[in-house]
Amino acid sequence: MMKFHSKPVPEHKEVPVADNRRWEKIIEQSVQRDTSSSQNNDINRCYILSVSYSRDPLVQQAQLLEIVSLVKAQGDTVVGEEVYYLTKERPQTLIGKGTSQEIAERAHALNADLLVLDAELSPSQMRNLEDASGIAICDREAIILNVFLRHAKTRSAQIQIEIAQLQYLRPRIRGIGLDMDQQTGGISGSRGAGETASELLARKLDGRLAELKKAQSKLERVDKNHREKRNKCKRITLVGYTNAGKTSLMNALVKENLSSRNMPFETLDTTSRCLTRHGGDVIISDTVGFIRRLPNSLLASFETTLAEMCSSSLIVVVIDVSDYEWQEHLQITISMLEKLKAEDIPRCYVFNKLDCVSVLPSCDLLSGLVEEYNYEILSSKDKSAVDKLKEKLLQMVRSEEQVIEFVVPYTANHIMSLIYGKTRVIESKALATEMYFRVEGSPQVMAKIEHDLKELI
Ligand SMILES: Nc1nc2c(ncn2[C@@H]2O[C@H](COP(=O)(O)OP(=O)(O)OP(=O)(O)O)[C@@H](O)[C@H]2O)c(=O)[nH]1
Ligand SMILES: [Mg+2]
């Protein structure tokens, strides 16, 4: 697990050697990791700086609560916190050198060993801030990566996250290609002629990355086979902002007891269960939650897992309506679905945690937000509301789907991938120059295939 260690306030502004070792240690741990066993149990004392672009105190409060819960979810202690309203970004340090020094003083007074900035920092901004303030700095992306790493249970998720972590760490190796005066070619047994310590570290990191990518593509092939088998069933996928209640709803729908806690990113691995009582033809899947400013590295690594939702018959978007920022969470989820190219799959919106709100969002507001789509407002704790939702979902998947036959030329690769990616193939036959398919899928996808076939003529 990526962890950070304190360092003394530097007396001068040169790059301290200890700082190099901090990253070196993190990367060495990662490079040598046996993903299944390694867990660093050091607990950092964190001082949190929630960098907000909003003037609204309630938004600021919600953002602060989110970063506090992320830091706690990675197992660290929060010793102090403050909100910083950012009006002007400084290219070198984001918040300004003087401000960072003042904040570091308050953090030091509370014996903090890590200053967590709820912002994305470039590697050089992070270095500049550490040099200016004399305290170890950590940004939002590092925290989210740590939480993911801590909660990943399957080998596949662990590999995906470790790849994202190494990609995050690589540009943070100090002095790659710069510290020529440190060149000590051939001193260390494994160091190549003229290679600096940081270049050696980068080489080890690249080696580990290549190893992980190989392992990942092997696992993807196995997963693909499982997916193809599961594809014969209709699938409903639960998506939404982290902590919205997806797993709780899944548990209530299938009467299970999957781990659900008041903690971000409790679920990282997609879990699928039969929605119909005695096996049957409808599967429901619970997925990793979304979050604002989800690091691109993580989104990319979960793309394969999440791509599975593109062959769903129905997507259920779960929203925690008791969260002050639920409308923003809804927008983030909608734009994630667009990014993942799942926008043409029918949706049902579930506004959850009704028991926690005193004022219901008006129907006008909801219809405005979710357009023509279906929605329900409920609490996942309300058994009869969940049973009613289950009937509705089953009815939706069963009525929406169409079965259609297509004959597709072998050369039409994009139509082939639409068929394999977004429909369930009931039957297929290889003909002389074409492929015959009998497929089941949503009217939207069927219309797209028909349209694309016509374009070929
Ligand atoms: N009061 C109330 N709490 C709920 C409801 N639904 C879920 N919760 C709580 O909300 C917290 C988060 O629920 P989860 O089901 O783990 O949320 P999730 O969307 O799966 O979260 P991640 O897996 O972390 O993305 C848990 O503490 C649940 O007990 C609800 O309808 N009412
Ligand atoms: Mg969950």
CSV table of C-alpha atoms and ligand atoms in Angstrom, one decimal:
chain,number,residue,atom,x,y,z
A,1,MET,CA,0.0,0.0,0.0
A,2,MET,CA,1.2,3.5,-0.9
A,3,LYS,CA,2.1,5.2,2.4
A,4,PHE,CA,3.8,8.5,3.2
A,5,HIS,CA,6.3,9.3,5.9
A,6,SER,CA,7.1,12.6,7.6
A,7,LYS,CA,10.3,14.5,7.0
A,8,PRO,CA,11.9,17.3,9.0
A,9,VAL,CA,11.4,20.9,8.0
A,10,PRO,CA,14.3,21.6,5.6
A,11,GLU,CA,16.7,24.3,6.7
A,12,HIS,CA,17.5,25.2,3.1
A,13,LYS,CA,15.5,24.9,0.0
A,14,GLU,CA,17.5,22.2,-1.8
A,15,VAL,CA,16.0,18.9,-2.6
A,16,PRO,CA,16.5,16.9,0.6
A,17,VAL,CA,17.9,13.4,0.2
A,18,ALA,CA,15.3,11.9,2.6
A,19,ASP,CA,12.6,13.0,0.2
A,20,ASN,CA,14.0,10.9,-2.6
A,21,ARG,CA,14.0,7.9,-0.2
A,22,ARG,CA,10.4,8.4,0.6
A,23,TRP,CA,9.3,7.8,-2.9
A,24,GLU,CA,12.0,5.2,-3.4
A,25,LYS,CA,10.5,3.2,-0.4
A,26,ILE,CA,7.0,3.5,-1.8
A,27,ILE,CA,8.0,2.3,-5.2
A,28,GLU,CA,10.3,-0.4,-3.9
A,29,GLN,CA,7.4,-1.7,-1.8
A,30,SER,CA,5.2,-1.6,-4.9
A,31,VAL,CA,7.7,-3.2,-7.2
A,32,GLN,CA,8.4,-6.1,-4.8
A,33,ARG,CA,4.8,-6.6,-3.9
A,34,ASP,CA,3.1,-9.9,-3.8
A,35,THR,CA,-0.3,-8.1,-4.3
A,36,SER,CA,-2.2,-10.6,-2.3
A,37,SER,CA,-0.2,-10.3,0.9
A,38,SER,CA,1.3,-6.8,1.2
A,39,GLN,CA,-0.4,-4.3,3.4
A,40,ASN,CA,1.5,-1.5,5.0
A,41,ASN,CA,-0.1,-0.8,8.4
A,42,ASP,CA,1.7,2.5,9.1
A,43,ILE,CA,-1.0,5.0,10.2
A,44,ASN,CA,-0.4,8.6,9.1
A,45,ARG,CA,-1.5,11.6,11.1
A,46,CYS,CA,-3.2,13.7,8.4
A,47,TYR,CA,-4.0,17.4,8.3
A,48,ILE,CA,-6.6,17.9,5.6
A,49,LEU,CA,-6.8,20.9,3.3
A,50,SER,CA,-10.1,20.8,1.3
A,51,VAL,CA,-9.4,23.0,-1.7
A,52,SER,CA,-12.7,24.3,-2.9
A,53,TYR,CA,-13.7,26.2,-6.0
A,54,SER,CA,-17.1,26.9,-4.5
A,55,ARG,CA,-18.1,29.8,-2.3
A,56,ASP,CA,-21.2,28.0,-1.0
A,57,PRO,CA,-20.4,26.9,2.7
A,58,LEU,CA,-22.7,23.9,2.4
A,59,VAL,CA,-20.9,22.6,-0.7
A,60,GLN,CA,-17.6,23.3,1.0
A,61,GLN,CA,-18.8,21.3,4.0
A,62,ALA,CA,-19.9,18.4,1.8
A,63,GLN,CA,-16.6,18.3,0.0
A,64,LEU,CA,-14.7,18.4,3.3
A,65,LEU,CA,-16.7,15.5,4.6
A,66,GLU,CA,-16.0,13.5,1.5
A,67,ILE,CA,-12.2,13.9,1.7
A,68,VAL,CA,-12.3,13.2,5.4
A,69,SER,CA,-14.1,9.9,4.8
A,70,LEU,CA,-11.7,9.0,2.0
A,71,VAL,CA,-8.7,9.6,4.3
A,72,LYS,CA,-10.4,7.5,7.0
A,73,ALA,CA,-11.2,4.8,4.5
A,74,GLN,CA,-7.5,4.4,3.7
A,75,GLY,CA,-6.9,3.8,7.4
A,76,ASP,CA,-5.3,7.1,8.5
A,77,THR,CA,-6.1,9.4,11.4
A,78,VAL,CA,-7.3,12.9,10.7
A,79,VAL,CA,-5.7,15.4,13.2
A,80,GLY,CA,-7.0,18.6,11.7
A,81,GLU,CA,-8.9,20.0,8.8
A,82,GLU,CA,-9.7,23.3,7.0
A,83,VAL,CA,-11.3,24.5,3.9
A,84,TYR,CA,-9.4,26.7,1.5
A,85,TYR,CA,-11.5,28.7,-1.0
A,86,LEU,CA,-9.3,28.8,-4.1
A,87,THR,CA,-9.8,31.9,-6.3
A,88,LYS,CA,-6.6,31.8,-8.3
A,89,GLU,CA,-4.5,28.8,-9.2
A,90,ARG,CA,-0.7,29.3,-8.8
A,91,PRO,CA,1.1,27.2,-11.5
A,92,GLN,CA,4.0,26.4,-9.2
A,93,THR,CA,2.2,25.4,-6.0
A,94,LEU,CA,-1.5,25.6,-6.7
A,95,ILE,CA,-2.3,27.4,-3.4
A,96,GLY,CA,0.8,29.7,-3.2
A,97,LYS,CA,4.0,29.2,-1.3
A,98,GLY,CA,3.2,31.6,1.6
A,99,THR,CA,-0.2,29.9,2.2
A,100,SER,CA,1.3,26.5,2.1
A,101,GLN,CA,3.8,27.5,4.8
A,102,GLU,CA,1.1,28.9,7.0
A,103,ILE,CA,-1.0,25.8,6.7
A,104,ALA,CA,2.0,23.5,7.3
A,105,GLU,CA,2.7,25.4,10.5
A,106,ARG,CA,-0.8,24.6,11.7
A,107,ALA,CA,-0.4,21.0,10.7
A,108,HIS,CA,3.0,20.7,12.5
A,109,ALA,CA,1.4,22.2,15.6
A,110,LEU,CA,-0.9,19.2,15.6
A,111,ASN,CA,1.9,16.8,15.0
A,112,ALA,CA,0.6,15.9,11.6
A,113,ASP,CA,3.0,14.0,9.4
A,114,LEU,CA,1.1,14.3,6.2
A,115,LEU,CA,-0.7,17.3,4.6
A,116,VAL,CA,-3.6,16.0,2.4
A,117,LEU,CA,-4.7,18.4,-0.3
A,118,ASP,CA,-8.0,17.7,-1.9
A,119,ALA,CA,-6.8,18.6,-5.3
A,120,GLU,CA,-5.0,17.2,-8.2
A,121,LEU,CA,-1.4,18.2,-8.0
A,122,SER,CA,1.1,17.7,-10.8
A,123,PRO,CA,4.4,16.0,-9.8
A,124,SER,CA,6.2,19.3,-9.9
A,125,GLN,CA,3.5,21.1,-7.9
A,126,MET,CA,3.8,18.4,-5.2
A,127,ARG,CA,7.6,18.7,-5.1
A,128,ASN,CA,7.4,22.5,-4.9
A,129,LEU,CA,4.8,22.3,-2.1
A,130,GLU,CA,6.9,19.8,-0.1
A,131,ASP,CA,10.0,21.9,-0.5
A,132,ALA,CA,8.2,25.1,0.5
A,133,SER,CA,6.3,23.7,3.5
A,134,GLY,CA,8.6,21.0,4.8
A,135,ILE,CA,5.8,18.5,5.3
A,136,ALA,CA,5.0,15.4,3.2
A,137,ILE,CA,2.2,16.2,0.8
A,138,CYS,CA,-0.4,13.9,-0.6
A,139,ASP,CA,-3.1,14.7,-3.2
A,140,ARG,CA,-6.6,13.4,-4.0
A,141,GLU,CA,-5.5,10.9,-6.6
A,142,ALA,CA,-3.0,9.2,-4.2
A,143,ILE,CA,-5.7,8.9,-1.5
A,144,ILE,CA,-8.3,7.4,-3.9
A,145,LEU,CA,-5.6,5.0,-5.1
A,146,ASN,CA,-4.9,3.9,-1.5
A,147,VAL,CA,-8.5,3.4,-0.7
A,148,PHE,CA,-9.0,1.3,-3.9
A,149,LEU,CA,-5.9,-0.7,-3.0
A,150,ARG,CA,-7.1,-1.4,0.5
A,151,HIS,CA,-10.5,-2.5,-0.6
A,152,ALA,CA,-9.6,-4.6,-3.6
A,153,LYS,CA,-10.3,-8.3,-3.0
A,154,THR,CA,-10.0,-10.1,-6.2
A,155,ARG,CA,-6.7,-10.6,-8.0
A,156,SER,CA,-8.0,-8.8,-11.1
A,157,ALA,CA,-9.0,-5.7,-9.2
A,158,GLN,CA,-5.6,-5.7,-7.3
A,159,ILE,CA,-3.7,-5.8,-10.5
A,160,GLN,CA,-5.8,-3.1,-12.1
A,161,ILE,CA,-5.2,-0.8,-9.2
A,162,GLU,CA,-1.5,-1.5,-8.9
A,163,ILE,CA,-1.1,-0.6,-12.5
A,164,ALA,CA,-2.8,2.7,-11.9
A,165,GLN,CA,-0.7,3.3,-8.8
A,166,LEU,CA,2.6,2.7,-10.6
A,167,GLN,CA,1.5,5.0,-13.5
A,168,TYR,CA,0.8,7.6,-10.8
A,169,LEU,CA,4.2,7.1,-9.2
A,170,ARG,CA,6.4,7.0,-12.3
A,171,PRO,CA,6.5,10.8,-13.0
A,172,ARG,CA,7.0,11.4,-9.2
A,173,ILE,CA,10.4,9.8,-9.2
A,174,ARG,CA,12.6,12.7,-8.5
A,175,GLY,CA,15.1,13.8,-11.0
A,176,ILE,CA,14.5,11.3,-13.8
A,177,GLY,CA,17.0,12.3,-16.4
A,178,LEU,CA,18.0,15.4,-14.4
A,179,ASP,CA,20.3,14.3,-11.6
A,180,MET,CA,23.3,13.7,-13.8
A,181,ASP,CA,25.6,14.5,-10.9
A,182,GLN,CA,24.3,11.5,-9.1
A,183,GLN,CA,25.4,9.2,-11.9
A,184,THR,CA,27.5,6.4,-10.4
A,185,GLY,CA,27.6,4.0,-13.3
A,186,GLY,CA,28.2,0.4,-12.4
A,187,ILE,CA,28.6,0.8,-8.6
A,188,SER,CA,25.5,-1.1,-7.7
A,189,GLY,CA,25.4,-4.6,-9.0
A,190,SER,CA,22.2,-4.1,-10.9
A,191,ARG,CA,22.7,-0.5,-12.0
A,192,GLY,CA,23.6,-0.1,-15.6
A,193,ALA,CA,26.6,2.1,-16.7
A,194,GLY,CA,25.8,5.7,-16.3
A,195,GLU,CA,22.4,5.0,-14.7
A,196,THR,CA,21.3,7.2,-11.8
A,197,ALA,CA,19.5,5.8,-8.8
A,198,SER,CA,16.2,7.3,-10.0
A,199,GLU,CA,16.7,5.8,-13.5
A,200,LEU,CA,17.3,2.5,-11.9
A,201,LEU,CA,14.1,2.9,-9.9
A,202,ALA,CA,12.2,3.9,-13.0
A,203,ARG,CA,13.5,0.8,-14.8
A,204,LYS,CA,12.4,-1.5,-11.9
A,205,LEU,CA,9.0,0.2,-12.0
A,206,ASP,CA,8.6,-0.3,-15.8
A,207,GLY,CA,9.5,-3.9,-15.4
A,208,ARG,CA,6.8,-4.4,-12.7
A,209,LEU,CA,4.3,-2.6,-14.9
A,210,ALA,CA,5.0,-4.8,-17.8
A,211,GLU,CA,4.6,-7.9,-15.6
A,212,LEU,CA,1.3,-6.7,-14.3
A,213,LYS,CA,0.0,-5.8,-17.7
A,214,LYS,CA,0.8,-9.3,-18.9
A,215,ALA,CA,-1.0,-10.8,-15.9
A,216,GLN,CA,-3.9,-8.5,-16.5
A,217,SER,CA,-4.4,-9.5,-20.1
A,218,LYS,CA,-4.3,-13.2,-19.1
A,219,LEU,CA,-7.0,-12.6,-16.5
A,220,GLU,CA,-9.1,-10.6,-19.0
A,221,ARG,CA,-9.2,-13.6,-21.4
A,222,VAL,CA,-10.5,-15.8,-18.6
A,223,ASP,CA,-13.0,-13.0,-17.6
A,224,LYS,CA,-14.2,-12.7,-21.2
A,225,ASN,CA,-15.0,-16.4,-21.3
A,226,HIS,CA,-17.1,-16.0,-18.1
A,227,ARG,CA,-18.8,-13.0,-19.5
A,228,GLU,CA,-19.7,-14.7,-22.7
A,229,LYS,CA,-21.4,-17.5,-20.6
A,230,ARG,CA,-23.2,-14.9,-18.5
A,231,ASN,CA,-24.2,-13.0,-21.6
A,232,LYS,CA,-26.9,-15.6,-22.3
A,233,CYS,CA,-28.9,-14.1,-19.4
A,234,LYS,CA,-30.5,-10.7,-19.3
A,235,ARG,CA,-28.5,-8.4,-17.1
A,236,ILE,CA,-29.3,-5.4,-14.8
A,237,THR,CA,-26.4,-3.3,-13.6
A,238,LEU,CA,-26.5,-1.1,-10.5
A,239,VAL,CA,-24.3,2.0,-10.9
A,240,GLY,CA,-23.9,5.3,-9.0
A,241,TYR,CA,-21.8,7.5,-6.8
A,242,THR,CA,-19.9,5.8,-4.1
A,243,ASN,CA,-21.9,5.3,-0.9
A,244,ALA,CA,-25.2,5.8,-2.7
A,245,GLY,CA,-26.5,2.4,-1.5
A,246,LYS,CA,-26.0,0.2,-4.5
A,247,THR,CA,-24.9,-2.8,-2.5
A,248,SER,CA,-27.6,-2.3,0.1
A,249,LEU,CA,-30.2,-2.2,-2.7
A,250,MET,CA,-28.6,-5.3,-4.3
A,251,ASN,CA,-28.8,-7.1,-0.9
A,252,ALA,CA,-32.4,-6.1,-0.5
A,253,LEU,CA,-33.3,-7.2,-4.0
A,254,VAL,CA,-31.7,-10.6,-3.9
A,255,LYS,CA,-31.9,-11.1,-0.1
A,256,GLU,CA,-28.1,-11.5,0.3
A,257,ASN,CA,-25.5,-10.0,2.7
A,258,LEU,CA,-22.7,-8.5,0.6
A,259,SER,CA,-20.5,-6.1,2.5
A,260,SER,CA,-22.0,-2.7,2.7
A,261,ARG,CA,-20.6,0.0,4.9
A,262,ASN,CA,-20.8,3.8,5.4
A,263,MET,CA,-17.4,4.1,3.6
A,264,PRO,CA,-16.4,5.2,0.1
A,265,PHE,CA,-15.4,2.4,-2.3
A,266,GLU,CA,-16.5,-0.5,-0.1
A,267,THR,CA,-17.3,-2.3,-3.4
A,268,LEU,CA,-14.6,-2.6,-6.0
A,269,ASP,CA,-15.3,-6.0,-7.6
A,270,THR,CA,-18.4,-6.5,-9.7
A,271,THR,CA,-20.7,-9.1,-8.0
A,272,SER,CA,-23.5,-10.7,-9.9
A,273,ARG,CA,-26.5,-12.6,-8.6
A,274,CYS,CA,-29.7,-14.1,-10.0
A,275,LEU,CA,-32.6,-11.7,-9.5
A,276,THR,CA,-35.2,-14.3,-10.0
A,277,ARG,CA,-35.7,-16.7,-7.1
A,278,HIS,CA,-34.9,-20.1,-8.6
A,279,GLY,CA,-32.1,-19.2,-10.9
A,280,GLY,CA,-33.6,-18.0,-14.1
A,281,ASP,CA,-32.8,-15.6,-16.7
A,282,VAL,CA,-32.2,-12.2,-15.0
A,283,ILE,CA,-28.8,-11.4,-13.4
A,284,ILE,CA,-28.2,-8.3,-11.4
A,285,SER,CA,-24.6,-6.9,-10.9
A,286,ASP,CA,-23.3,-4.5,-8.3
A,287,THR,CA,-20.3,-2.3,-9.5
A,288,VAL,CA,-17.6,0.0,-8.3
A,289,GLY,CA,-18.9,3.4,-7.3
A,290,PHE,CA,-18.1,6.7,-9.1
A,291,ILE,CA,-16.7,9.8,-7.5
A,292,ARG,CA,-16.1,13.4,-8.7
A,293,ARG,CA,-12.6,13.7,-10.3
A,294,LEU,CA,-12.1,10.0,-10.4
A,295,PRO,CA,-8.4,9.7,-11.4
A,296,ASN,CA,-8.2,8.9,-15.1
A,297,SER,CA,-5.7,6.1,-14.4
A,298,LEU,CA,-8.4,4.4,-12.3
A,299,LEU,CA,-11.2,5.0,-14.7
A,300,ALA,CA,-9.0,3.4,-17.5
A,301,SER,CA,-8.1,0.4,-15.3
A,302,PHE,CA,-11.8,-0.2,-14.5
A,303,GLU,CA,-12.9,0.3,-18.1
A,304,THR,CA,-12.8,-3.4,-18.9
A,305,THR,CA,-14.8,-4.3,-15.8
A,306,LEU,CA,-17.3,-1.5,-16.3
A,307,ALA,CA,-17.5,-2.2,-20.1
A,308,GLU,CA,-19.5,-5.3,-19.1
A,309,MET,CA,-22.4,-3.0,-18.3
A,310,CYS,CA,-22.7,-2.2,-22.0
A,311,SER,CA,-24.3,-5.5,-22.6
A,312,SER,CA,-26.9,-4.9,-19.8
A,313,SER,CA,-30.5,-4.8,-20.7
A,314,LEU,CA,-31.1,-2.2,-18.0
A,315,ILE,CA,-29.0,0.2,-15.9
A,316,VAL,CA,-30.2,1.2,-12.5
A,317,VAL,CA,-28.7,4.5,-11.4
A,318,VAL,CA,-28.7,4.7,-7.6
A,319,ILE,CA,-28.7,8.2,-6.0
A,320,ASP,CA,-28.4,9.0,-2.3
A,321,VAL,CA,-31.0,11.7,-2.2
A,322,SER,CA,-30.1,12.6,1.4
A,323,ASP,CA,-26.7,13.9,0.3
A,324,TYR,CA,-26.5,17.7,-0.1
A,325,GLU,CA,-24.8,17.3,-3.4
A,326,TRP,CA,-27.0,14.5,-4.9
A,327,GLN,CA,-27.7,16.5,-8.0
A,328,GLU,CA,-24.0,16.8,-8.8
A,329,HIS,CA,-23.5,13.1,-8.0
A,330,LEU,CA,-26.3,12.3,-10.5
A,331,GLN,CA,-24.6,14.5,-13.2
A,332,ILE,CA,-21.2,12.8,-12.5
A,333,THR,CA,-22.8,9.4,-12.9
A,334,ILE,CA,-24.6,10.3,-16.1
A,335,SER,CA,-21.3,11.7,-17.6
A,336,MET,CA,-19.5,8.5,-16.5
A,337,LEU,CA,-22.1,6.4,-18.4
A,338,GLU,CA,-21.4,8.6,-21.4
A,339,LYS,CA,-17.7,8.1,-21.1
A,340,LEU,CA,-18.2,4.4,-20.9
A,341,LYS,CA,-20.5,4.5,-24.0
A,342,ALA,CA,-23.4,3.1,-22.1
A,343,GLU,CA,-25.8,6.0,-22.8
A,344,ASP,CA,-28.1,4.1,-25.2
A,345,ILE,CA,-29.0,1.4,-22.6
A,346,PRO,CA,-32.5,1.9,-20.9
A,347,ARG,CA,-32.2,3.3,-17.4
A,348,CYS,CA,-34.2,3.3,-14.2
A,349,TYR,CA,-33.2,5.9,-11.6
A,350,VAL,CA,-33.6,5.0,-7.9
A,351,PHE,CA,-33.5,7.9,-5.5
A,352,ASN,CA,-32.4,6.1,-2.3
A,353,LYS,CA,-32.3,6.9,1.4
A,354,LEU,CA,-35.8,8.4,1.4
A,355,ASP,CA,-35.9,7.7,5.2
A,356,CYS,CA,-33.1,10.2,5.7
A,357,VAL,CA,-34.7,13.2,4.1
A,358,SER,CA,-37.3,15.6,5.6
A,359,VAL,CA,-38.2,17.3,2.3
A,360,LEU,CA,-38.7,15.2,-0.8
A,361,PRO,CA,-37.4,16.4,-4.1
A,362,SER,CA,-40.3,17.5,-6.2
A,363,CYS,CA,-41.5,15.4,-9.1
A,364,ASP,CA,-41.0,18.4,-11.4
A,365,LEU,CA,-37.3,18.6,-10.4
A,366,LEU,CA,-36.9,14.8,-10.8
A,367,SER,CA,-38.6,14.7,-14.2
A,368,GLY,CA,-36.5,17.6,-15.3
A,369,LEU,CA,-33.3,15.9,-14.3
A,370,VAL,CA,-33.9,12.4,-15.6
A,371,GLU,CA,-35.9,13.3,-18.6
A,372,GLU,CA,-38.1,10.6,-20.0
A,373,TYR,CA,-36.6,7.9,-17.9
A,374,ASN,CA,-38.3,5.9,-15.2
A,375,TYR,CA,-37.6,6.6,-11.5
A,376,GLU,CA,-38.5,5.5,-8.0
A,377,ILE,CA,-38.0,7.2,-4.7
A,378,LEU,CA,-37.5,4.7,-1.8
A,379,SER,CA,-35.3,3.5,1.0
A,380,SER,CA,-33.4,0.3,0.4
A,381,LYS,CA,-34.5,-0.6,4.0
A,382,ASP,CA,-38.2,-0.6,3.0
A,383,LYS,CA,-38.9,-4.2,2.1
A,384,SER,CA,-42.2,-3.6,0.3
A,385,ALA,CA,-40.8,-0.7,-1.7
A,386,VAL,CA,-37.9,-2.9,-2.8
A,387,ASP,CA,-40.2,-5.7,-3.8
A,388,LYS,CA,-42.2,-3.3,-5.9
A,389,LEU,CA,-39.0,-2.0,-7.5
A,390,LYS,CA,-38.0,-5.6,-8.2
A,391,GLU,CA,-41.3,-6.3,-10.1
A,392,LYS,CA,-40.8,-3.1,-12.0
A,393,LEU,CA,-37.2,-3.9,-13.0
A,394,LEU,CA,-38.2,-7.4,-14.1
A,395,GLN,CA,-41.0,-6.0,-16.2
A,396,MET,CA,-38.7,-3.4,-17.7
A,397,VAL,CA,-36.1,-5.9,-18.9
A,398,ARG,CA,-38.6,-8.4,-20.1
A,399,SER,CA,-40.7,-5.9,-22.1
A,400,GLU,CA,-37.9,-3.8,-23.5
A,401,GLU,CA,-35.9,-6.5,-25.2
A,402,GLN,CA,-36.4,-7.5,-28.8
A,403,VAL,CA,-35.2,-10.6,-30.7
A,404,ILE,CA,-34.0,-9.9,-34.2
A,405,GLU,CA,-32.1,-11.7,-36.9
A,406,PHE,CA,-29.2,-10.1,-38.8
A,407,VAL,CA,-26.9,-11.1,-41.6
A,408,VAL,CA,-23.6,-9.2,-41.3
A,409,PRO,CA,-20.7,-9.2,-43.8
A,410,TYR,CA,-17.4,-10.3,-42.2
A,411,THR,CA,-15.8,-7.0,-43.2
A,412,ALA,CA,-18.2,-5.0,-41.0
A,413,ASN,CA,-16.1,-5.1,-37.9
A,414,HIS,CA,-17.9,-2.3,-36.1
A,415,ILE,CA,-21.3,-4.0,-36.5
A,416,MET,CA,-19.8,-7.3,-35.2
A,417,SER,CA,-18.5,-5.5,-32.1
A,418,LEU,CA,-21.8,-3.9,-31.6
A,419,ILE,CA,-23.5,-7.3,-31.7
A,420,TYR,CA,-20.9,-9.0,-29.4
A,421,GLY,CA,-20.6,-6.0,-27.1
A,422,LYS,CA,-24.2,-4.8,-26.7
A,423,THR,CA,-26.5,-7.7,-27.4
A,424,ARG,CA,-26.9,-11.3,-26.4
A,425,VAL,CA,-26.2,-13.7,-29.2
A,426,ILE,CA,-28.8,-16.5,-29.1
A,427,GLU,CA,-27.6,-18.2,-32.2
A,428,SER,CA,-24.9,-17.6,-34.8
A,429,LYS,CA,-23.8,-19.3,-38.0
A,430,ALA,CA,-20.9,-18.7,-40.3
A,431,LEU,CA,-22.0,-18.4,-43.9
A,432,ALA,CA,-19.8,-18.0,-47.0
A,433,THR,CA,-19.2,-14.2,-46.9
A,434,GLU,CA,-21.4,-13.3,-44.0
A,435,MET,CA,-22.3,-14.2,-40.5
A,436,TYR,CA,-25.9,-15.0,-39.4
A,437,PHE,CA,-27.0,-13.9,-35.9
A,438,ARG,CA,-30.2,-14.2,-33.9
A,439,VAL,CA,-29.8,-11.7,-31.1
A,440,GLU,CA,-31.7,-10.2,-28.2
A,441,GLY,CA,-31.1,-6.6,-27.1
A,442,SER,CA,-32.6,-3.2,-26.4
A,443,PRO,CA,-34.6,-1.4,-29.2
A,444,GLN,CA,-32.0,1.4,-29.2
A,445,VAL,CA,-29.1,-1.0,-30.0
A,446,MET,CA,-31.2,-2.9,-32.5
A,447,ALA,CA,-32.1,0.3,-34.3
A,448,LYS,CA,-28.4,1.2,-34.4
A,449,ILE,CA,-27.4,-2.1,-35.9
A,450,GLU,CA,-30.2,-1.9,-38.5
A,451,HIS,CA,-29.1,1.7,-39.4
A,452,ASP,CA,-25.4,0.7,-39.7
A,453,LEU,CA,-26.3,-2.3,-41.9
A,454,LYS,CA,-28.3,0.0,-44.2
A,455,GLU,CA,-25.3,2.4,-44.5
A,456,LEU,CA,-23.2,-0.5,-45.9
A,457,ILE,CA,-25.4,-0.8,-48.9
B,1,LIG,N1,-30.6,5.3,6.2
B,1,LIG,C1,-30.3,4.6,5.1
B,1,LIG,N2,-29.1,4.2,4.9
B,1,LIG,C2,-28.8,3.5,3.8
B,1,LIG,C3,-29.8,3.2,2.8
B,1,LIG,N3,-29.2,2.5,1.8
B,1,LIG,C4,-27.9,2.4,2.1
B,1,LIG,N4,-27.7,3.0,3.3
B,1,LIG,C5,-26.4,3.0,4.0
B,1,LIG,O1,-25.4,3.8,3.2
B,1,LIG,C6,-24.1,3.3,3.4
B,1,LIG,C7,-23.5,2.9,2.0
B,1,LIG,O2,-24.3,1.9,1.5
B,1,LIG,P1,-23.6,0.9,0.4
B,1,LIG,O3,-24.7,0.0,0.0
B,1,LIG,O4,-22.4,0.2,0.9
B,1,LIG,O5,-23.3,1.9,-0.7
B,1,LIG,P2,-22.6,1.6,-2.1
B,1,LIG,O6,-23.2,2.5,-3.1
B,1,LIG,O7,-22.6,0.1,-2.4
B,1,LIG,O8,-21.1,2.1,-1.8
B,1,LIG,P3,-19.7,1.7,-2.5
B,1,LIG,O9,-19.6,0.3,-2.7
B,1,LIG,O10,-18.7,2.2,-1.5
B,1,LIG,O11,-19.6,2.5,-3.8
B,1,LIG,C8,-24.2,2.1,4.3
B,1,LIG,O12,-23.9,2.5,5.6
B,1,LIG,C9,-25.7,1.7,4.2
B,1,LIG,O13,-26.2,1.0,5.4
B,1,LIG,C10,-31.1,3.7,3.0
B,1,LIG,O14,-32.1,3.5,2.2
B,1,LIG,N5,-31.3,4.4,4.2
B,2,MG,MG,-21.0,-1.2,-2.6
